Coordinates of C-alpha atoms in Angstrom, one line a residue:
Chain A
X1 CA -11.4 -10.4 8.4
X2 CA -9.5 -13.6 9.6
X3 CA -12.9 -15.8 9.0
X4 CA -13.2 -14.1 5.7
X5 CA -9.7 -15.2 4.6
X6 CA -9.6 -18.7 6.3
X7 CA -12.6 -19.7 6.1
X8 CA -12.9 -20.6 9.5
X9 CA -15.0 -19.4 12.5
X10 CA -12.2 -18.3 15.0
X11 CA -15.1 -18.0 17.9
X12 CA -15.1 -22.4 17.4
X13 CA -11.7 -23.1 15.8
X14 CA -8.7 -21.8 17.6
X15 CA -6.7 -18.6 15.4
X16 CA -3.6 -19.7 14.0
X17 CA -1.1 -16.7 14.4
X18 CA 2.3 -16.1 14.0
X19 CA 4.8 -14.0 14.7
X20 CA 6.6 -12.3 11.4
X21 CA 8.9 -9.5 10.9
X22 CA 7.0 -6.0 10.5
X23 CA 8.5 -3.5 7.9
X24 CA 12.3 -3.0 7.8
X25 CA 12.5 -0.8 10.8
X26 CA 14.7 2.3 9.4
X27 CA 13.9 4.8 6.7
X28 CA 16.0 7.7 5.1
X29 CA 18.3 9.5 7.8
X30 CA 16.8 13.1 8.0
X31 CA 17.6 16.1 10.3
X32 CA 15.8 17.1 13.1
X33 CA 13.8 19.5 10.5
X34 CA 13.1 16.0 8.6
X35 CA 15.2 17.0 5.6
X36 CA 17.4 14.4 4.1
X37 CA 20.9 14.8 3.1
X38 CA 19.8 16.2 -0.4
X39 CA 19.0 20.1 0.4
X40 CA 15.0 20.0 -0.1
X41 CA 13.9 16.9 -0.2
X42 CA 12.2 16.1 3.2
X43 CA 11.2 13.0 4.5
X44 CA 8.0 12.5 6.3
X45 CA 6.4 9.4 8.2
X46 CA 7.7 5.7 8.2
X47 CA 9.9 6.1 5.3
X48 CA 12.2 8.2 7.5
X49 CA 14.6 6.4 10.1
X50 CA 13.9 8.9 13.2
X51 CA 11.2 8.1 15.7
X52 CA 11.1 4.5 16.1
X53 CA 14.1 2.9 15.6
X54 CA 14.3 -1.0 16.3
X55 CA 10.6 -1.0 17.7
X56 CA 8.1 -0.5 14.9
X57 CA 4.5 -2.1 15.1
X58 CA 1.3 -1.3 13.1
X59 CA 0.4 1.7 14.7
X60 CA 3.9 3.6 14.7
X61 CA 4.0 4.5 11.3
X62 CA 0.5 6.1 12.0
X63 CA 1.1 8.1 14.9
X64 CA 4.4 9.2 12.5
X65 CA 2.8 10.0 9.7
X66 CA 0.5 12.5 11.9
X67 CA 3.4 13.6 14.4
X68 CA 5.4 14.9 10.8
X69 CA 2.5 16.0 9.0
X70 CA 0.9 18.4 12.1
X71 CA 3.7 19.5 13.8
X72 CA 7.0 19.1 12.2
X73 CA 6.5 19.8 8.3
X74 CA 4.4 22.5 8.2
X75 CA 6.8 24.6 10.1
X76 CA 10.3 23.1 8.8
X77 CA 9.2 23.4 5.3
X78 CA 7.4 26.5 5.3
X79 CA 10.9 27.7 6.7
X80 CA 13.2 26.5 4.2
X81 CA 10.6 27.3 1.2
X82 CA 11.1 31.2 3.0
X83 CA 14.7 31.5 3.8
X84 CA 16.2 29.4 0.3
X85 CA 16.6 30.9 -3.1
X86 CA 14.3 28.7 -5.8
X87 CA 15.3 29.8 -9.3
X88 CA 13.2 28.5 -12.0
X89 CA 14.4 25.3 -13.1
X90 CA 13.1 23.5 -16.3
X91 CA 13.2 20.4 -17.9
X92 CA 16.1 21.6 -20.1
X93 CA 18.5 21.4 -17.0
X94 CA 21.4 19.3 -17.4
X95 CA 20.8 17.4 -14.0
X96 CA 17.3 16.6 -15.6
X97 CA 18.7 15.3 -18.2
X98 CA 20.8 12.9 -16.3
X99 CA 18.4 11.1 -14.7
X100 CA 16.0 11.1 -17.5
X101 CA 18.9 9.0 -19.2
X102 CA 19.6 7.2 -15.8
X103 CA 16.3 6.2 -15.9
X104 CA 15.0 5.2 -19.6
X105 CA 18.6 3.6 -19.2
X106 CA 17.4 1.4 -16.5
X107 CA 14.3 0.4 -17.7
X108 CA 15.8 -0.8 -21.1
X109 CA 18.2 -2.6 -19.8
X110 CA 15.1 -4.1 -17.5
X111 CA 13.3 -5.1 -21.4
X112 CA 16.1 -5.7 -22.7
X113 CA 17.4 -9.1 -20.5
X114 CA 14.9 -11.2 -22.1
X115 CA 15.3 -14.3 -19.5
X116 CA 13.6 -16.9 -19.0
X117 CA 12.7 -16.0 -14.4
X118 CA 9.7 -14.0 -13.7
X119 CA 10.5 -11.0 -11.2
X120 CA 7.9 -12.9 -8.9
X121 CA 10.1 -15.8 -8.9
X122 CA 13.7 -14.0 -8.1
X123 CA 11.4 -11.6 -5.3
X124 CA 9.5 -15.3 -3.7
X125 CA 13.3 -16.5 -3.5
X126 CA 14.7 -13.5 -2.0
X127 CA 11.7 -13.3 0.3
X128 CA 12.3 -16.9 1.6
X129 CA 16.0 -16.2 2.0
X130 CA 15.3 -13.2 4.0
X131 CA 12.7 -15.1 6.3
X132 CA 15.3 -17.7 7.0
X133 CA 18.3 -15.8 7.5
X134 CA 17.7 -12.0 8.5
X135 CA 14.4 -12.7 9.9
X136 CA 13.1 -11.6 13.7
X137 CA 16.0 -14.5 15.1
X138 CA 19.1 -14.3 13.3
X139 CA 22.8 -15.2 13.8
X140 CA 25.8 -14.1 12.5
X141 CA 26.6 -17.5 10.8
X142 CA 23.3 -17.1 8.7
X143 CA 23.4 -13.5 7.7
X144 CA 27.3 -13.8 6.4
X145 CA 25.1 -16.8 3.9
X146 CA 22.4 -13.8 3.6
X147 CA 25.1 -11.9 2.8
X148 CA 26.9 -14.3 0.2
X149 CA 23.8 -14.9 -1.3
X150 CA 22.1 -12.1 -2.3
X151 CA 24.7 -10.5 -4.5
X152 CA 24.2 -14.0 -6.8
X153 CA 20.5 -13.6 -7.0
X154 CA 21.2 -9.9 -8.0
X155 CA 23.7 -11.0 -10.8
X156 CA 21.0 -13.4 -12.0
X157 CA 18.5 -10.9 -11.9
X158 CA 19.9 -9.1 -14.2
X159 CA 20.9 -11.8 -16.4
X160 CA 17.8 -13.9 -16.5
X161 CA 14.9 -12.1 -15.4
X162 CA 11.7 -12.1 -17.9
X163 CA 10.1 -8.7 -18.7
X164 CA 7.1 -9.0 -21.2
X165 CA 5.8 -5.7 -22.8
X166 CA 6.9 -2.0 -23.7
X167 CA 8.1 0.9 -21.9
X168 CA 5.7 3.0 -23.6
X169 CA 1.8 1.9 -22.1
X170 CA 1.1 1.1 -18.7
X171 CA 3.2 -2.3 -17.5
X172 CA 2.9 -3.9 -14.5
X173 CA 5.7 -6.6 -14.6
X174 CA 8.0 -3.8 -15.6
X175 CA 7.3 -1.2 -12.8
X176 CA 6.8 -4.5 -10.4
X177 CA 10.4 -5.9 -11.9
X178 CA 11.9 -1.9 -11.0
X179 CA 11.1 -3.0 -7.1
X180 CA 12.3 -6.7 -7.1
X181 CA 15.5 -4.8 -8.6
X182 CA 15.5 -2.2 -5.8
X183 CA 14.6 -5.0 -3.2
X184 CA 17.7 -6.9 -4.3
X185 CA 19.9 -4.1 -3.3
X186 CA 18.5 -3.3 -0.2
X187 CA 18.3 -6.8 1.0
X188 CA 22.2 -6.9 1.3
X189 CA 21.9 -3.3 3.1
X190 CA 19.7 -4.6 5.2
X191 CA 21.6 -8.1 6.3
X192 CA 25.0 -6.1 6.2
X193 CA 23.4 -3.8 9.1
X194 CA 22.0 -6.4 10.8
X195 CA 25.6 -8.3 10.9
X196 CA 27.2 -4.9 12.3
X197 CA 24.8 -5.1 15.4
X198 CA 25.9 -7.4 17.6
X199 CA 22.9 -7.1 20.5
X200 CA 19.3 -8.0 21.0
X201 CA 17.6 -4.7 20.6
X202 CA 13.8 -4.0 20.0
X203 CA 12.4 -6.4 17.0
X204 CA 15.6 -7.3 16.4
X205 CA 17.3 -11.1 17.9
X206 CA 20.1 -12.1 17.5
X207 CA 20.7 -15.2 18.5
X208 CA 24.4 -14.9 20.5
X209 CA 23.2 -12.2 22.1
X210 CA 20.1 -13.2 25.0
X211 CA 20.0 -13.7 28.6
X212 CA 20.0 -17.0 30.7
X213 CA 16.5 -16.7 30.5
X214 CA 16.4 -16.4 26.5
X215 CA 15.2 -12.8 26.4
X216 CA 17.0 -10.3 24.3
X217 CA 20.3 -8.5 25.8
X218 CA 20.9 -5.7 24.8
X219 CA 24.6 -3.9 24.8
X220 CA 23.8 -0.1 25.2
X221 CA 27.9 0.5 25.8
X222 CA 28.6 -0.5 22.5
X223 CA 25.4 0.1 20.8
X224 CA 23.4 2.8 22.3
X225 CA 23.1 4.2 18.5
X226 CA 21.6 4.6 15.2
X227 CA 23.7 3.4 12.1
X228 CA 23.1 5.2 9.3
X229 CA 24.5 4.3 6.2
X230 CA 26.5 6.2 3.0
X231 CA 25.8 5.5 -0.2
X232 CA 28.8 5.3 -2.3
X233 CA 27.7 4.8 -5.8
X234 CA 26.9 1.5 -7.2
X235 CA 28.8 -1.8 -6.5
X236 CA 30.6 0.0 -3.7
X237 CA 30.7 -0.7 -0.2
X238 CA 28.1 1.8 1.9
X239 CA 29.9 3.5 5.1
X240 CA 28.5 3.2 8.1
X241 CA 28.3 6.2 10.5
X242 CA 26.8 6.3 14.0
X243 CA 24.4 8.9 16.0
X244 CA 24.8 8.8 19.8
X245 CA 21.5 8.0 21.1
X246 CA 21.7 9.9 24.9
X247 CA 19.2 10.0 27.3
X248 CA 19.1 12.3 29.8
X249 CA 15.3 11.4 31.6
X250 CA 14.2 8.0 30.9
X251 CA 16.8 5.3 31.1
X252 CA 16.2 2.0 28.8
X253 CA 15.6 -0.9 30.5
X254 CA 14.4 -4.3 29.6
X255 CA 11.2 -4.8 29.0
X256 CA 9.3 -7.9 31.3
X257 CA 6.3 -9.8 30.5
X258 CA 6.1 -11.7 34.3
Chain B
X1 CA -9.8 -26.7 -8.3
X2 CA -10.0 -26.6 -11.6
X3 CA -11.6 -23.3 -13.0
X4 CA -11.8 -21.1 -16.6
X5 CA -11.3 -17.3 -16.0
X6 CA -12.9 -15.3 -19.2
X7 CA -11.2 -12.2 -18.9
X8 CA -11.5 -8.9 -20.6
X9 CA -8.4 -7.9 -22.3
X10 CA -7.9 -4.5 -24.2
X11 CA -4.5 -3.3 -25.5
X12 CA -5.5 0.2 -24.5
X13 CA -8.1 3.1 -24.2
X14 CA -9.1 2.8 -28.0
X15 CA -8.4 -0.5 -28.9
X16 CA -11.3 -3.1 -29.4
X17 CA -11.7 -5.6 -26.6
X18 CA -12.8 -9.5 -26.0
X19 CA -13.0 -12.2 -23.5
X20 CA -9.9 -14.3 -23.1
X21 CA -10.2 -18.1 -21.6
X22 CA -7.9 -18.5 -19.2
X23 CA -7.5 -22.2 -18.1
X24 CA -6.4 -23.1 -14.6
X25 CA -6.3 -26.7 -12.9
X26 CA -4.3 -26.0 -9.6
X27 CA -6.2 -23.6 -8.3
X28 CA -6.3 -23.7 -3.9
X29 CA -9.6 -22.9 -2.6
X30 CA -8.1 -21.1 -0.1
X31 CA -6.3 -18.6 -2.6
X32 CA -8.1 -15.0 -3.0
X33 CA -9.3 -14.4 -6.7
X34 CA -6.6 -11.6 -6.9
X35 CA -4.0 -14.3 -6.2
X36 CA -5.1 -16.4 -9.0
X37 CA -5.0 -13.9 -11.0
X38 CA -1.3 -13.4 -10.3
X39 CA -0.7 -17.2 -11.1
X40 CA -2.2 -16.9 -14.7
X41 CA 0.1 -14.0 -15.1
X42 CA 3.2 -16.1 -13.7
X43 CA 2.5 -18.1 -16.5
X44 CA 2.0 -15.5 -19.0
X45 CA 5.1 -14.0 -17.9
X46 CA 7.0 -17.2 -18.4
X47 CA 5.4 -17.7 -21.8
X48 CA 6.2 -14.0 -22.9
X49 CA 3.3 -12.9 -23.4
X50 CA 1.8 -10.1 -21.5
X51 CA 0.0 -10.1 -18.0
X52 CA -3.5 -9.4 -17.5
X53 CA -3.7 -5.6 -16.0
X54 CA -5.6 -5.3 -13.0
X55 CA -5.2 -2.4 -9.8
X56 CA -4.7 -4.1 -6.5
X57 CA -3.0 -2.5 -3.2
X58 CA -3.3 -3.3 0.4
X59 CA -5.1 -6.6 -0.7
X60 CA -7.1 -6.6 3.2
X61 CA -9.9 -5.0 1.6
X62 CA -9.4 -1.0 3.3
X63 CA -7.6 0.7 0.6
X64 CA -10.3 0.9 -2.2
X65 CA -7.8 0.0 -5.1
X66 CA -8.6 -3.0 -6.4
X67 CA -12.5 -3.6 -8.3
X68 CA -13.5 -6.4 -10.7
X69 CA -17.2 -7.3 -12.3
X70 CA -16.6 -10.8 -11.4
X71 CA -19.6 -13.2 -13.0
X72 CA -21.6 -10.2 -13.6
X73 CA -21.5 -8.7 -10.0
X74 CA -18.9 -5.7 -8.8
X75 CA -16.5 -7.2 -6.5
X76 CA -18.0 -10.7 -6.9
X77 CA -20.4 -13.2 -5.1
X78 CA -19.8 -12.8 -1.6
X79 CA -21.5 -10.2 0.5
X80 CA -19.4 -7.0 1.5
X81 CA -16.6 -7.9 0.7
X82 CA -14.0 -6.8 -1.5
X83 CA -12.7 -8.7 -4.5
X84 CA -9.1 -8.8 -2.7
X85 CA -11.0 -10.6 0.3
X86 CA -13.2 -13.4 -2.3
X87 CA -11.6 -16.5 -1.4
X88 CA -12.0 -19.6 -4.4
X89 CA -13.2 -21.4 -1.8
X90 CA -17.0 -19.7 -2.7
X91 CA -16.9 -20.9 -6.6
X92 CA -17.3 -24.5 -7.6
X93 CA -14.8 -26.7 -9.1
X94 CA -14.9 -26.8 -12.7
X95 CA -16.6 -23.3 -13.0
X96 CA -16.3 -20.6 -15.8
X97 CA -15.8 -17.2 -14.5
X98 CA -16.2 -14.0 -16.1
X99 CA -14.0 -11.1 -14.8
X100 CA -14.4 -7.7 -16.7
X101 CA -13.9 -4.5 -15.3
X102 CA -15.9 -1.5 -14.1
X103 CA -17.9 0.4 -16.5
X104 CA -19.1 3.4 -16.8
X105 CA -18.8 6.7 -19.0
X106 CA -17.1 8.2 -16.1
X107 CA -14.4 5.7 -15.7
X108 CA -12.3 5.6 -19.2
X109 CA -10.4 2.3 -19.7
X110 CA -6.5 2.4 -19.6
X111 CA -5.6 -1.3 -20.1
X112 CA -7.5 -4.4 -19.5
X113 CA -9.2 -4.7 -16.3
X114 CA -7.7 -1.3 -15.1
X115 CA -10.1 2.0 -15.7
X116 CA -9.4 5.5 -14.4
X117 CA -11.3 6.3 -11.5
X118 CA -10.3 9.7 -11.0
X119 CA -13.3 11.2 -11.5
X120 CA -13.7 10.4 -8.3
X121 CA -10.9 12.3 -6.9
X122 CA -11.8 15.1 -9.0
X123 CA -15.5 15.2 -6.6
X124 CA -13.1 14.6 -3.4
X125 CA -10.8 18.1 -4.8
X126 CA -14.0 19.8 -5.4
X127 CA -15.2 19.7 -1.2
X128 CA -14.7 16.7 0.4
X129 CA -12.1 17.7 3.1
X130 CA -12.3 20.4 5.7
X131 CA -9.9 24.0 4.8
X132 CA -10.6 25.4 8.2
X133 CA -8.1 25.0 10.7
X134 CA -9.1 24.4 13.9
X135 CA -6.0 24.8 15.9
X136 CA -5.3 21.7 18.6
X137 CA -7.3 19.7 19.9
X138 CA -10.2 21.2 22.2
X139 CA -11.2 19.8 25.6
X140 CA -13.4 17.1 25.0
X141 CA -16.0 18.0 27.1
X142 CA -16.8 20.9 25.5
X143 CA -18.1 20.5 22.3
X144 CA -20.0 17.1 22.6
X145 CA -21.0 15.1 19.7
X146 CA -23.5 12.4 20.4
X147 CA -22.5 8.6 19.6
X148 CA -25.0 8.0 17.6
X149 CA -23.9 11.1 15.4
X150 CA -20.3 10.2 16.0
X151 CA -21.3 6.3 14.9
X152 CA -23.4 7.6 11.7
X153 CA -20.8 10.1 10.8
X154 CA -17.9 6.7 11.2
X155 CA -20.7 4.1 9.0
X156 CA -20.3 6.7 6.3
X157 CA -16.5 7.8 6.4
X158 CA -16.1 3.7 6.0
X159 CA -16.2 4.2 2.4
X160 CA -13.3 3.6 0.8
X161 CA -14.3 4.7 -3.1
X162 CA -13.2 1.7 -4.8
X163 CA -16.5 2.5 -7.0
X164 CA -17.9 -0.5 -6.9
X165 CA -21.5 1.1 -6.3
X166 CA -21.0 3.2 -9.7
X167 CA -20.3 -0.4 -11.7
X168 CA -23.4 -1.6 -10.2
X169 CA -25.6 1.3 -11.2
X170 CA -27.2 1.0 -14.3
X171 CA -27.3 4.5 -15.0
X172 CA -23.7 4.7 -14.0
X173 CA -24.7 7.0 -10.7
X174 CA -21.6 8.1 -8.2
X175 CA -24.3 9.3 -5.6
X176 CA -23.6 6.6 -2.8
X177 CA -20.0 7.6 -2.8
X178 CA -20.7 11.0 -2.9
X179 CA -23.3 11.0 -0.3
X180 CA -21.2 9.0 2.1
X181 CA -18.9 11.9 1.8
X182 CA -21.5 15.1 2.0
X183 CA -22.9 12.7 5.3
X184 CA -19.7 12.3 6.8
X185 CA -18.6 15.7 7.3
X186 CA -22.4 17.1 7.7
X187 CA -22.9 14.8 10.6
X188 CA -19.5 16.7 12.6
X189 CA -18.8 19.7 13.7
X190 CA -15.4 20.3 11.7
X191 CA -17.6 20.1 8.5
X192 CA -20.2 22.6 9.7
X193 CA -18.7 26.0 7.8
X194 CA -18.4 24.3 4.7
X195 CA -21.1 22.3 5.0
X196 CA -23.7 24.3 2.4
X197 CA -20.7 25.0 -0.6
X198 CA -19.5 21.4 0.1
X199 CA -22.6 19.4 -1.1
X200 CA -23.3 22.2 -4.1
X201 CA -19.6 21.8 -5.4
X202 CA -19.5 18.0 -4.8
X203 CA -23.0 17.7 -6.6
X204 CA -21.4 20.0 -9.3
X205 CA -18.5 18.1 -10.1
X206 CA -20.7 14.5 -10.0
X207 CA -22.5 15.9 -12.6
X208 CA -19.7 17.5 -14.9
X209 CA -17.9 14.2 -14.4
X210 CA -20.6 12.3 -16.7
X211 CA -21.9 9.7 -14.0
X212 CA -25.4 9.4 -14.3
X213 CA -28.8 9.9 -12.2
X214 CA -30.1 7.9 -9.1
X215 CA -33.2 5.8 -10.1
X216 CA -33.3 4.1 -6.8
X217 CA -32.6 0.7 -7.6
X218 CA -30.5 -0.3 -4.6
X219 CA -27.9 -2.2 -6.8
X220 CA -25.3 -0.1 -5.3
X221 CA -26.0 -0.7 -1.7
X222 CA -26.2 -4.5 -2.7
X223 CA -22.5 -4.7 -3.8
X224 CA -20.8 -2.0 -1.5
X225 CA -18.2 -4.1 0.0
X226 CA -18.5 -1.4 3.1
X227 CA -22.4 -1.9 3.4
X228 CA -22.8 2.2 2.6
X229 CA -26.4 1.9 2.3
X230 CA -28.8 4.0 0.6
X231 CA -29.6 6.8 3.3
X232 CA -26.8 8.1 2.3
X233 CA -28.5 9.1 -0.9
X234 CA -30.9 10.6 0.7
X235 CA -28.8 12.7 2.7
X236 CA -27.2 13.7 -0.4
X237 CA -30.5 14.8 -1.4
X238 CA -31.5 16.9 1.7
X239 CA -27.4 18.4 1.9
X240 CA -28.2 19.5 -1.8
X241 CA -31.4 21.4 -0.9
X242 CA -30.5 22.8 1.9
X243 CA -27.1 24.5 -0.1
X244 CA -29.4 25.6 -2.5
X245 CA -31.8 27.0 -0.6
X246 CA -29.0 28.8 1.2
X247 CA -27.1 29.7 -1.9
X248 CA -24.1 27.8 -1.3
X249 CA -21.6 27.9 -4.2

């Protein structure tokens, strides 16, 4: 695969690697029968927050996808399918009707801008801010920028971003312009957590916070806990609560590579 | 590099479709063909006119999404590999390319370069999975499987039904992909109950989806970015027999 995409024979030129942050390293908060905080909708594998916390590498979401899906889900669901009332519901239903409108709402507003950015463009700039600022060494000077910044790319996303086509056949710069948007608000979620952690834990580095010997230090008085974060509606600021992580067995310790 | 991409562009399943020209003078020869793709849209974009469609996922060549006839040959020039993975590097500089997409009766066009493939899903519903549940996982020892079994069973199962092997097939055929599936669970034990009403229903559905007969002409093997090669046919064959002789349904 790496010859394939660099043309060159790694067994006679040397591999060029480097290191790059890995997934976002949380999901949806979910109970310990994986349901979210909306009655019936459960969350399953890497998209919820529960197994991995700060360490997440290739292989985790695997062994999370199969850990849910063998031995957590089918008993958890099968549960709350048998012990919850399900009354028909239709399309009628006023709630459906809400986020139908929410929806279409959201997507003409999307055609409707008629900038002059593409999505790719506002996402590329994003992305690079991202790297540089809330990437795997960061520092609370550079995620307040993050954190300055973002909103103003949002604003101009919404003001200037180029959508070309109809809601009505398939559309790829529309449904690819839906995630840019959604990446925009998450970015600030995710640089506004990061901020709120003031240790070296897992994947994560912040600069202030490492030992004389420059490995990550960890503060397990203060931080020996998930954050989870509120939604509050739009615009609004997200509250922030905290899960105790205890252990009773295995102490954390730092990890050594001599 | 400077290259000309003719691409296929159609508004939708019935409209009337031609080649486009595509001009491009910037192109890096270490870009994938997908990625230039998404430059000519970039400019589209900016121009307002709409992008080419085309399916594309992991983009590392596992996930089976993305499939273009590229100069006449599914998934292009290089060997086994997918069109995600063709680097520009492989095409001259000043070269016209012709990118269409699949075709065959069993994969209707939506939009452009994108066709529905899930008549292949359909043939996966239809038996390619294992219903019985075997509880947790036995001690190893005691229900062996050879490696050579275990090692055919994996060369088959590596398939990852982009369909490339259908485009290639004159008579529009889906029998590589859905031998590689009969063989993969035929070779293992967890396929063994099924194993008679898996290949009649899988053969069933092939044929009800309209892809065509096997004629043994190999082009599918040749393109299969997986190297799925043609034993696998023959497999299908035997499987086939075999549930019919034993009256699978």
């Amino acid at each position: 695969m790496y010859e394939r995409i660099t043309g060159e024979d790694p067994y006679r030129v040397p591999m060029r690697i480097y290191p790059a942050i890995h997934y976002t390293m949380g999901g949806l908060w979910v109970d310990y029968d994986l349901m979210s905080t909306i009655p019936g909708l459960f969350v399953l594998g890497e998209a919820n927050f529960s197994d991995h916390g700060a360490n997440r590498l290739g292989a985790s979401a695997l062994m999370q996808g199969l850990a849910d899906g063998y031995f957590i889900a089918p008993t958890t669901l099968a549960g709350y399918l048998a012990g919850t009332p399900l009354p028909k519901v239709d399309v009628e239903a006023g709630e459906f009707n809400e986020a139908e409108q929410a929806v279409t709402a959201r997507i003409e507003r999307l055609l409707a801008v008629n900038g002059r950015r593409t999505a790719r463009s506002f996402h590329r700039e994003l992305g690079r801010l991202l790297w540089d600022k809330v990437g795997m060494a960061r520092n609370e000077a550079g995620l307040r920028e993050a954190l300055g910044r973002v909103p103003a790319l949002r604003e101009e996303f919404w003001q200037n971003v180029s959508v070309p086509g109809r809601a009505t056949d398939i559309n790829q710069a529309l449904e690819y312009a839906g995630r840019v948007a959604d990446y925009l608000e998450f970015a600030e979620l995710l640089a506004r957590d990061a901020l709120e952690r003031r240790e070296s834990c897992g994947g994560h580095f912040r600069e202030e916070y490492q030992t004389p010997e420059n490995e990550a230090r960890r503060d397990d008085e203060r931080f020996a806990h998930v954050a989870a974060w509120e939604y509050t509606g739009d615009g609004r600021e997200p509250i922030r609560h905290v899960e105790p992580l205890t252990f009773e067995y295995v102490q954390p310790s730092q990890r050594s590579y001599k | 590099m400077k290259l000309t991409l003719l691409v296929w562009r159609q508004a939708g399943p019935g409209a009337p479709g031609k080649m486009v020209p595509y001009a491009v003078d910037d192109v890096s020869p270490d870009m994938s063909f997908l990625e230039v793709l998404d430059v000519i849209n970039e400019r589209l974009i900016a121009r307002g006119e709409e992008p080419i469609v085309f399916d594309s996922d992991c983009r590392e060549g596992i996930c089976g999404m993305c499939g273009l006839v590229v100069n006449g040959v599914a998934h292009g020039p290089e060997h086994a590999t997918t069109v995600c993975q063709l680097h520009m590097r492989h095409f001259r500089d000043g070269e016209t390319i012709t990118v269409e997409p699949w075709r065959a009766r069993a994969f209707p066009p939506h939009k452009d370069l994108m066709v529905d493939r899930s008549a292949l899903d359909r043939i996966i519903a239809a038996g390619g999975y294992v219903s019985v549940n075997v509880g947790g996982a036995p001690e190893a020892n005691s229900l062996p499987v050879a490696r050579e079994v275990a090692e055919a069973a994996m060369d088959s199962a590596a398939c990852i039904g982009c369909g490339a092997c259908v485009a290639a097939c004159k008579n529009a055929s889906a029998v590589l992909f859905v031998g590689a599936k009969i063989r993969h669970l035929a070779l293992l034990p967890q396929g063994e109950p099924e194993r008679a009403r898996r290949a009649a229903a899988m053969v069933a559905q092939m044929d009800a989806e309209g892809f065509g007969n096997c004629s043994n002409e190999g082009e599918c093997e040749a393109v299969c970015p997986k190297e799925i090669r043609m034993l696998n046919i023959a497999k299908l064959r035997s499987e086939y027999a075999r549930a019919l002789w034993r009256g699978g349904k």
